[in-house]
Short mmCIF file of C-alpha atoms in Angstrom, two decimals:
data_model
loop_
_atom_site.label_atom_id
_atom_site.label_comp_id
_atom_site.label_asym_id
_atom_site.label_seq_id
_atom_site.Cartn_x
_atom_site.Cartn_y
_atom_site.Cartn_z
CA UNK A 1 -0.07 0.11 0.24
CA UNK A 2 1.21 3.26 -1.21
CA UNK A 3 0.34 6.81 0.02
CA UNK A 4 0.71 10.57 -1.51
CA UNK A 5 -0.48 13.49 -0.33
CA UNK A 6 -1.55 16.91 -2.14
CA UNK A 7 -2.54 20.03 -0.39
CA UNK A 8 -4.04 23.31 -1.95
CA UNK A 9 -4.03 26.64 -0.31
CA UNK A 10 -4.99 30.01 -2.38
CA UNK A 11 -2.13 31.26 -1.38
CA UNK A 12 0.72 29.10 -3.01
CA UNK A 13 -2.10 26.47 -5.28
CA UNK A 14 -1.58 22.76 -5.05
CA UNK A 15 1.45 21.08 -2.79
CA UNK A 16 3.52 19.80 -4.22
CA UNK A 17 2.53 19.92 -7.65
CA UNK A 18 0.16 17.06 -9.50
CA UNK A 19 1.84 14.51 -11.11
CA UNK A 20 1.58 15.01 -15.25
CA UNK A 21 -0.32 12.27 -16.37
CA UNK A 22 1.83 10.82 -19.65
CA UNK A 23 -0.12 9.12 -22.13
CA UNK A 24 -2.34 6.30 -21.96
CA UNK A 25 -1.53 6.27 -18.37
CA UNK A 26 -4.55 5.12 -15.98
CA UNK A 27 -5.00 5.68 -12.67
CA UNK A 28 -7.38 2.34 -11.77
CA UNK A 29 -6.22 0.95 -8.80
CA UNK A 30 -6.46 3.89 -6.96
CA UNK A 31 -8.50 5.70 -4.63
CA UNK A 32 -8.23 9.54 -4.09
CA UNK A 33 -9.52 10.98 -0.81
CA UNK A 34 -10.28 14.40 -0.67
CA UNK A 35 -11.72 17.17 1.94
CA UNK A 36 -12.32 20.78 1.52
CA UNK A 37 -13.88 23.61 2.28
CA UNK A 38 -17.22 23.52 0.85
CA UNK A 39 -17.47 26.16 -1.58
CA UNK A 40 -14.14 24.80 -3.12
CA UNK A 41 -16.14 21.94 -3.74
CA UNK A 42 -18.89 23.57 -5.08
CA UNK A 43 -17.02 25.48 -8.20
CA UNK A 44 -15.80 21.98 -8.91
CA UNK A 45 -12.10 23.31 -10.87
CA UNK A 46 -10.13 21.43 -7.94
CA UNK A 47 -12.19 18.41 -7.54
CA UNK A 48 -11.90 18.70 -11.59
CA UNK A 49 -8.11 19.15 -11.57
CA UNK A 50 -7.55 15.77 -9.88
CA UNK A 51 -10.09 13.72 -11.93
CA UNK A 52 -7.64 15.62 -15.18
CA UNK A 53 -4.07 14.08 -13.14
CA UNK A 54 -5.46 10.81 -12.04
CA UNK A 55 -8.38 9.70 -14.65
CA UNK A 56 -9.62 6.56 -13.56
CA UNK A 57 -9.26 6.33 -10.09
CA UNK A 58 -11.88 6.30 -7.47
CA UNK A 59 -12.86 9.79 -5.71
CA UNK A 60 -14.86 9.83 -2.81
CA UNK A 61 -14.61 12.92 0.38
CA UNK A 62 -16.54 15.33 1.68
CA UNK A 63 -17.12 19.62 2.77
CA UNK A 64 -15.45 20.34 6.06
CA UNK A 65 -15.24 22.27 9.32
CA UNK A 66 -11.24 21.89 8.63
CA UNK A 67 -8.68 19.81 6.38
CA UNK A 68 -6.00 17.50 8.12
CA UNK A 69 -2.90 16.95 6.75
CA UNK A 70 0.12 15.58 8.61
CA UNK A 71 0.42 17.98 11.50
CA UNK A 72 -1.25 20.94 10.04
CA UNK A 73 -4.97 21.94 10.00
CA UNK A 74 -5.84 24.56 7.64
CA UNK A 75 -9.64 26.18 6.11
CA UNK A 76 -10.58 27.30 2.56
CA UNK A 77 -8.06 24.48 1.35
CA UNK A 78 -8.73 20.80 -0.13
CA UNK A 79 -6.43 17.77 0.63
CA UNK A 80 -6.06 14.77 -1.58
CA UNK A 81 -4.51 11.79 -0.03
CA UNK A 82 -4.13 9.18 -3.19
CA UNK A 83 -4.15 5.01 -1.80
CA UNK A 84 -2.39 2.43 -3.98
CA UNK A 85 -3.26 -0.51 -2.76
CA UNK A 86 -1.26 -4.27 -3.73
CA UNK A 87 -2.96 -6.73 -2.18
CA UNK A 88 -6.93 -5.12 -1.93
CA UNK A 89 -9.76 -5.12 -3.66
CA UNK A 90 -11.83 -1.69 -3.25
CA UNK A 91 -14.97 -0.71 -4.15
CA UNK A 92 -17.27 2.45 -4.39
CA UNK A 93 -20.92 2.58 -3.61
CA UNK A 94 -23.39 5.75 -2.94
CA UNK A 95 -26.80 6.72 -2.60
CA UNK A 96 -28.82 10.31 -2.30
CA UNK A 97 -31.28 11.08 0.87
CA UNK A 98 -34.51 11.46 -0.77
CA UNK A 99 -37.88 12.45 0.40
CA UNK A 100 -39.01 8.95 1.70
CA UNK A 101 -35.65 7.08 2.78
CA UNK A 102 -34.61 7.10 5.56
CA UNK A 103 -31.30 6.75 6.87
CA UNK A 104 -31.01 3.31 7.71
CA UNK A 105 -32.46 2.45 4.84
CA UNK A 106 -30.17 4.36 2.78
CA UNK A 107 -27.13 2.80 5.37
CA UNK A 108 -28.47 -1.13 4.74
CA UNK A 109 -28.44 0.29 0.83
CA UNK A 110 -25.19 0.76 1.20
CA UNK A 111 -23.91 -2.20 2.64
CA UNK A 112 -25.73 -4.82 0.54
CA UNK A 113 -23.60 -2.93 -2.47
CA UNK A 114 -20.71 -3.44 -0.78
CA UNK A 115 -21.47 -6.82 1.17
CA UNK A 116 -22.69 -7.90 -2.92
CA UNK A 117 -19.48 -7.13 -3.89
CA UNK A 118 -17.32 -9.27 -1.72
CA UNK A 119 -19.51 -12.30 -3.12
CA UNK A 120 -17.62 -12.47 -6.26
CA UNK A 121 -14.09 -12.80 -4.44
CA UNK A 122 -12.61 -11.72 -2.07
CA UNK A 123 -14.65 -11.18 1.52
CA UNK A 124 -15.24 -7.43 2.50
CA UNK A 125 -12.82 -6.90 5.95
CA UNK A 126 -13.84 -3.01 6.24
CA UNK A 127 -15.98 -0.17 5.78
CA UNK A 128 -15.30 3.85 5.51
CA UNK A 129 -18.14 5.58 4.86
CA UNK A 130 -18.69 9.89 4.66
CA UNK A 131 -22.46 11.37 5.11
CA UNK A 132 -24.08 14.37 4.65
CA UNK A 133 -23.99 16.01 7.94
CA UNK A 134 -27.80 18.05 8.41
CA UNK A 135 -29.77 16.05 6.86
CA UNK A 136 -29.45 12.34 8.10
CA UNK A 137 -29.53 10.99 11.58
CA UNK A 138 -26.16 9.30 12.16
CA UNK A 139 -27.15 6.66 14.91
CA UNK A 140 -29.89 5.14 12.16
CA UNK A 141 -27.02 4.86 9.31
CA UNK A 142 -24.70 3.63 11.72
CA UNK A 143 -27.14 0.60 12.18
CA UNK A 144 -28.48 0.19 8.52
CA UNK A 145 -24.79 -0.30 7.55
CA UNK A 146 -24.09 -2.43 10.00
CA UNK A 147 -27.03 -4.30 9.62
CA UNK A 148 -26.34 -5.39 5.64
CA UNK A 149 -22.25 -6.40 6.81
CA UNK A 150 -20.96 -9.23 8.80
CA UNK A 151 -20.81 -8.99 12.06
CA UNK A 152 -16.16 -9.19 11.20
CA UNK A 153 -16.97 -6.29 9.05
CA UNK A 154 -15.35 -2.91 11.15
CA UNK A 155 -16.95 0.49 10.40
CA UNK A 156 -15.98 3.65 10.38
CA UNK A 157 -16.05 7.78 9.03
CA UNK A 158 -18.09 11.17 9.49
CA UNK A 159 -20.69 13.59 8.80
CA UNK A 160 -19.99 16.14 6.52
CA UNK A 161 -19.03 19.66 8.00
CA UNK A 162 -19.30 23.28 7.02
CA UNK A 163 -17.14 25.25 8.67
CA UNK A 164 -19.41 26.85 11.51
CA UNK A 165 -21.93 27.76 9.00
CA UNK A 166 -24.60 24.81 8.57
CA UNK A 167 -25.97 25.63 6.19
CA UNK A 168 -25.57 22.56 3.68
CA UNK A 169 -23.00 19.86 3.31
CA UNK A 170 -21.29 18.30 -0.35
CA UNK A 171 -19.90 14.81 -0.34
CA UNK A 172 -18.32 13.00 -2.96
CA UNK A 173 -18.70 9.94 -5.01
CA UNK A 174 -16.28 9.46 -7.97
CA UNK A 175 -17.67 11.91 -10.67
CA UNK A 176 -20.36 13.13 -8.24
CA UNK A 177 -20.37 15.86 -5.81
CA UNK A 178 -23.66 17.32 -4.34
CA UNK A 179 -25.42 17.64 -0.59
CA UNK A 180 -27.73 15.54 0.06
CA UNK A 181 -25.51 12.12 -0.45
CA UNK A 182 -23.52 9.28 1.54
CA UNK A 183 -20.60 7.27 -0.01
CA UNK A 184 -18.37 4.31 1.51
CA UNK A 185 -15.63 2.52 0.30
CA UNK A 186 -15.24 -0.92 0.91
CA UNK A 187 -12.68 -2.88 1.22
CA UNK A 188 -11.54 -6.63 0.29
CA UNK A 189 -8.57 -9.48 1.27
CA UNK A 190 -7.05 -11.27 3.91
CA UNK A 191 -3.62 -9.15 3.69
CA UNK A 192 -5.50 -6.07 4.92
CA UNK A 193 -4.81 -5.10 8.72
CA UNK A 194 -7.36 -2.31 10.65
CA UNK A 195 -7.16 -0.63 13.68
CA UNK A 196 -9.37 2.01 15.15
CA UNK A 197 -10.51 3.68 18.17
CA UNK A 198 -11.85 6.71 19.26
CA UNK A 199 -12.36 9.23 22.65
CA UNK A 200 -13.69 12.64 23.66
CA UNK A 201 -12.30 13.89 26.36
CA UNK A 202 -15.26 15.89 28.37
CA UNK A 203 -17.55 15.85 31.63
CA UNK A 204 -20.41 15.77 32.86
CA UNK A 205 -21.51 18.91 35.30
CA UNK A 206 -25.17 19.85 36.72
CA UNK A 207 -28.41 18.06 36.84
CA UNK A 208 -29.42 14.62 35.28
CA UNK A 209 -32.68 15.64 33.46
CA UNK A 210 -35.15 12.69 32.18
CA UNK A 211 -35.85 12.86 28.83
CA UNK A 212 -39.10 13.38 28.44
CA UNK A 213 -40.17 14.02 25.12
CA UNK A 214 -38.53 13.14 21.79
CA UNK A 215 -39.10 11.55 18.57
CA UNK A 216 -35.50 10.07 17.14
CA UNK A 217 -32.95 12.75 16.89
CA UNK A 218 -35.48 15.18 17.66
CA UNK A 219 -35.57 16.35 21.52
CA UNK A 220 -38.71 18.38 22.41
CA UNK A 221 -38.72 18.27 26.08
CA UNK A 222 -36.61 17.27 29.41
CA UNK A 223 -38.35 16.97 32.75
CA UNK A 224 -41.56 17.54 31.10
CA UNK A 225 -40.60 21.53 30.61
CA UNK A 226 -39.64 23.11 26.88
CA UNK A 227 -35.61 21.64 26.06
CA UNK A 228 -34.88 25.07 24.18
CA UNK A 229 -36.09 26.71 26.77
CA UNK A 230 -34.13 24.47 29.77
CA UNK A 231 -30.54 24.47 27.10
CA UNK A 232 -30.72 28.00 26.51
CA UNK A 233 -31.01 28.89 30.45
CA UNK A 234 -27.40 27.01 30.57
CA UNK A 235 -26.13 28.94 27.48
CA UNK A 236 -26.79 32.94 28.81
CA UNK A 237 -25.18 35.39 26.39
CA UNK A 238 -24.22 31.91 24.35
CA UNK A 239 -27.84 31.70 22.88
CA UNK A 240 -27.71 34.21 20.68
CA UNK A 241 -25.11 32.57 18.43
CA UNK A 242 -26.85 29.11 18.17
CA UNK A 243 -27.01 26.35 16.79
CA UNK A 244 -22.70 26.70 16.43
CA UNK A 245 -22.27 27.75 20.38
CA UNK A 246 -24.35 24.48 20.98
CA UNK A 247 -20.80 22.91 20.58
CA UNK A 248 -19.75 24.17 23.57
CA UNK A 249 -21.75 22.38 25.73
CA UNK A 250 -22.92 19.17 23.69
CA UNK A 251 -25.04 16.22 26.26
CA UNK A 252 -24.07 12.98 27.49
CA UNK A 253 -27.08 10.65 26.55
CA UNK A 254 -28.03 7.47 28.09
CA UNK A 255 -30.79 5.20 28.15
CA UNK A 256 -33.16 4.63 30.63
CA UNK A 257 -32.17 1.07 32.90
CA UNK A 258 -33.29 -2.45 31.60
CA UNK A 259 -34.68 -5.13 34.00
CA UNK A 260 -31.37 -5.69 35.75
CA UNK A 261 -30.69 -2.17 36.23
CA UNK A 262 -27.90 -1.89 34.06
CA UNK A 263 -27.51 1.15 31.61
CA UNK A 264 -28.58 -0.64 27.82
CA UNK A 265 -26.42 2.15 26.67
CA UNK A 266 -23.15 3.28 27.88
CA UNK A 267 -23.40 7.47 28.03
CA UNK A 268 -23.00 8.82 24.59
CA UNK A 269 -21.99 12.36 23.27
CA UNK A 270 -24.71 14.71 21.59
CA UNK A 271 -24.53 17.60 19.64
CA UNK A 272 -26.71 19.78 18.30
CA UNK A 273 -27.37 20.54 14.29
CA UNK A 274 -30.21 23.11 14.31
CA UNK A 275 -33.17 24.13 16.63
CA UNK A 276 -36.84 25.09 16.11
CA UNK A 277 -37.81 28.26 17.74
CA UNK A 278 -41.38 27.55 17.19
CA UNK A 279 -42.31 24.12 18.49
CA UNK A 280 -38.87 24.81 21.02
CA UNK A 281 -37.10 21.64 20.30
CA UNK A 282 -33.26 20.29 19.49
CA UNK A 283 -32.34 18.07 16.34
CA UNK A 284 -29.11 16.22 17.47
CA UNK A 285 -26.89 14.45 14.96
CA UNK A 286 -28.20 11.00 16.52
CA UNK A 287 -30.05 8.79 18.25
CA UNK A 288 -32.03 10.87 21.39
CA UNK A 289 -33.96 8.01 23.76
CA UNK A 290 -36.60 9.21 25.28
CA UNK A 291 -37.05 7.70 28.50
CA UNK A 292 -32.86 7.83 29.07
CA UNK A 293 -31.62 10.57 31.00
CA UNK A 294 -29.54 14.05 29.20
CA UNK A 295 -26.36 15.71 31.14
CA UNK A 296 -24.20 18.99 30.00
CA UNK A 297 -20.59 18.20 28.96
CA UNK A 298 -17.69 20.45 29.75
CA UNK A 299 -13.75 20.22 29.05
CA UNK A 300 -10.52 22.05 28.93
CA UNK A 301 -8.10 21.83 26.29
CA UNK A 302 -5.31 19.36 28.36
CA UNK A 303 -8.64 17.15 28.32
CA UNK A 304 -9.28 16.69 25.37
CA UNK A 305 -5.65 16.36 24.39
CA UNK A 306 -5.74 13.39 26.04
CA UNK A 307 -8.63 11.62 24.62
CA UNK A 308 -6.90 12.55 21.18
CA UNK A 309 -4.23 10.08 22.69
CA UNK A 310 -5.59 7.39 23.77
CA UNK A 311 -7.60 7.56 20.45
CA UNK A 312 -4.52 6.70 19.13
CA UNK A 313 -3.29 4.21 21.19
CA UNK A 314 -6.90 1.90 21.65
CA UNK A 315 -6.13 2.30 17.01
CA UNK A 316 -2.60 1.17 17.14
CA UNK A 317 -3.81 -1.04 19.80
CA UNK A 318 -6.02 -2.93 17.56
CA UNK A 319 -4.07 -2.62 14.76
CA UNK A 320 -0.91 -4.78 16.24
CA UNK A 321 2.55 -5.44 14.92
CA UNK A 322 4.21 -3.18 11.95
CA UNK A 323 3.37 0.45 10.94
CA UNK A 324 0.24 1.84 9.96
CA UNK A 325 1.06 3.14 6.22
CA UNK A 326 -2.37 5.63 6.81
CA UNK A 327 -4.41 7.36 9.16
CA UNK A 328 -7.47 8.59 8.50
CA UNK A 329 -8.72 11.16 11.57
CA UNK A 330 -11.84 12.61 12.06
CA UNK A 331 -12.95 14.87 14.44
CA UNK A 332 -15.51 16.81 15.56
CA UNK A 333 -15.92 20.91 14.98
CA UNK A 334 -16.86 20.94 18.74
CA UNK A 335 -12.97 20.25 19.42
CA UNK A 336 -11.36 22.97 17.22
CA UNK A 337 -13.90 25.71 18.57
CA UNK A 338 -12.63 24.80 22.48
CA UNK A 339 -9.03 23.78 21.55
CA UNK A 340 -8.67 27.70 18.94
CA UNK A 341 -4.99 28.39 18.31
CA UNK A 342 -4.56 24.57 19.89
CA UNK A 343 -6.25 22.79 17.88
CA UNK A 344 -2.74 21.06 15.80
CA UNK A 345 -2.10 19.22 19.79
CA UNK A 346 -4.83 17.22 19.43
CA UNK A 347 -3.09 15.93 15.78
CA UNK A 348 0.82 16.44 17.32
CA UNK A 349 -0.86 13.81 20.48
CA UNK A 350 -1.59 10.98 17.89
CA UNK A 351 1.62 11.33 15.82
CA UNK A 352 3.77 11.22 18.20
CA UNK A 353 2.09 7.71 18.95
CA UNK A 354 1.57 6.41 15.98
CA UNK A 355 5.19 8.05 14.57
CA UNK A 356 6.30 9.52 11.71
CA UNK A 357 6.12 7.47 8.84
CA UNK A 358 2.28 7.31 8.59
CA UNK A 359 0.79 9.70 6.34
CA UNK A 360 -2.05 11.19 8.69
CA UNK A 361 -5.53 12.75 6.17
CA UNK A 362 -8.65 13.65 7.68
CA UNK A 363 -11.06 16.28 8.40
CA UNK A 364 -13.28 17.79 10.96
CA UNK A 365 -17.02 16.74 11.22
CA UNK A 366 -20.55 17.50 12.06
CA UNK A 367 -20.30 13.74 13.42
CA UNK A 368 -17.82 10.30 13.74
CA UNK A 369 -18.97 7.03 12.91
CA UNK A 370 -16.65 4.02 14.61
CA UNK A 371 -16.94 1.63 16.98
CA UNK A 372 -14.77 2.66 20.86
CA UNK A 373 -12.53 0.05 20.13
CA UNK A 374 -11.42 -3.04 18.38
CA UNK A 375 -14.45 -5.73 18.33
CA UNK A 376 -17.10 -3.71 19.56
CA UNK A 377 -19.88 -1.75 17.44
CA UNK A 378 -20.13 0.87 15.10
CA UNK A 379 -22.71 4.06 16.48
CA UNK A 380 -21.70 8.05 15.74
CA UNK A 381 -20.13 10.20 17.79
CA UNK A 382 -20.12 13.82 18.80
CA UNK A 383 -17.25 15.66 20.35
CA UNK A 384 -14.55 13.02 19.71
CA UNK A 385 -11.51 11.97 18.02
CA UNK A 386 -11.47 9.11 15.80
CA UNK A 387 -8.30 7.10 14.32
CA UNK A 388 -8.64 4.78 11.32
CA UNK A 389 -5.25 2.85 10.42
CA UNK A 390 -4.81 1.09 7.51
CA UNK A 391 -1.85 -1.05 5.73
CA UNK A 392 -1.03 -4.51 3.90
CA UNK A 393 0.78 -7.27 4.99
#
């Protein structure tokens, strides 16, 4: 497996220069991971350049709330990481979020496309997915994908971003790019090695509230009071900046206790995508369990860096011996807002864990898809750093 990375900045253009295409050369057998600002994807010129320089390659990527290349994080840029495999097959699949199609159905459709391809040759090993970040219930998407693949197939990825605008997100699927899309690539074969891990660094504070009314990923009432009103009392002056200010104060949600007194699900962090002033509700990136509990969360920079370090350690522990060729990082825009000028510290922390020979790519997202660690079930997270490692034997 080989990887090479190109980054476009307005001040300097492409660095390094995109390669010259020799006559008759085909890029088939390569995947181009492209993460960039929404306006650059909409304009289309840079994507066209990449298609011209890598003809026949498969393309997948999305708009972001920040682009990761090595230890550097940039905004209003485009990062393209070109992957070539020696022993691993891959397949791209995509779908659109149309009226009447649920997030679960979309995820299951993607999984079935990728799993059907595994019947022809090598077995499916891993699915990496990028999704629209505003029109999808990420919890249902994860469940849909997991329902359509074998239990031993791992799933990671994230929800695309749009800075702090929350207006529209874009997904790239081969020659197409646009909103309301989900794309994934499946990797096939026994010589592929994968490691993954996800960790946050937030801690709960304040009273635990009962979720008295919720539907899917929409929260209406906490302790039988309008959820938005109650949330605004905690935000104070930040309430005027909703929904972006909510990234500074996520909530941890837990399902109600089962008959044995154990939590049916460990606490999962959730952040707000939008608010509805008319019905006083809040829409989150993933499920809000009615009958469960919610509690506000807080953090500091040191805790977030520690969380990133742990995510790197978990991923390398599952990866095993040897050096990863590529690490794809999906971190939450909320972490970026908290850390501000120190945001690169969480990338540097992961680089310290992985070593200097691993190519690092990734993006800041509206949600992360991953198991907590090796062998766990993939689910939607918010406010985490998620790491996926790739190499071939």
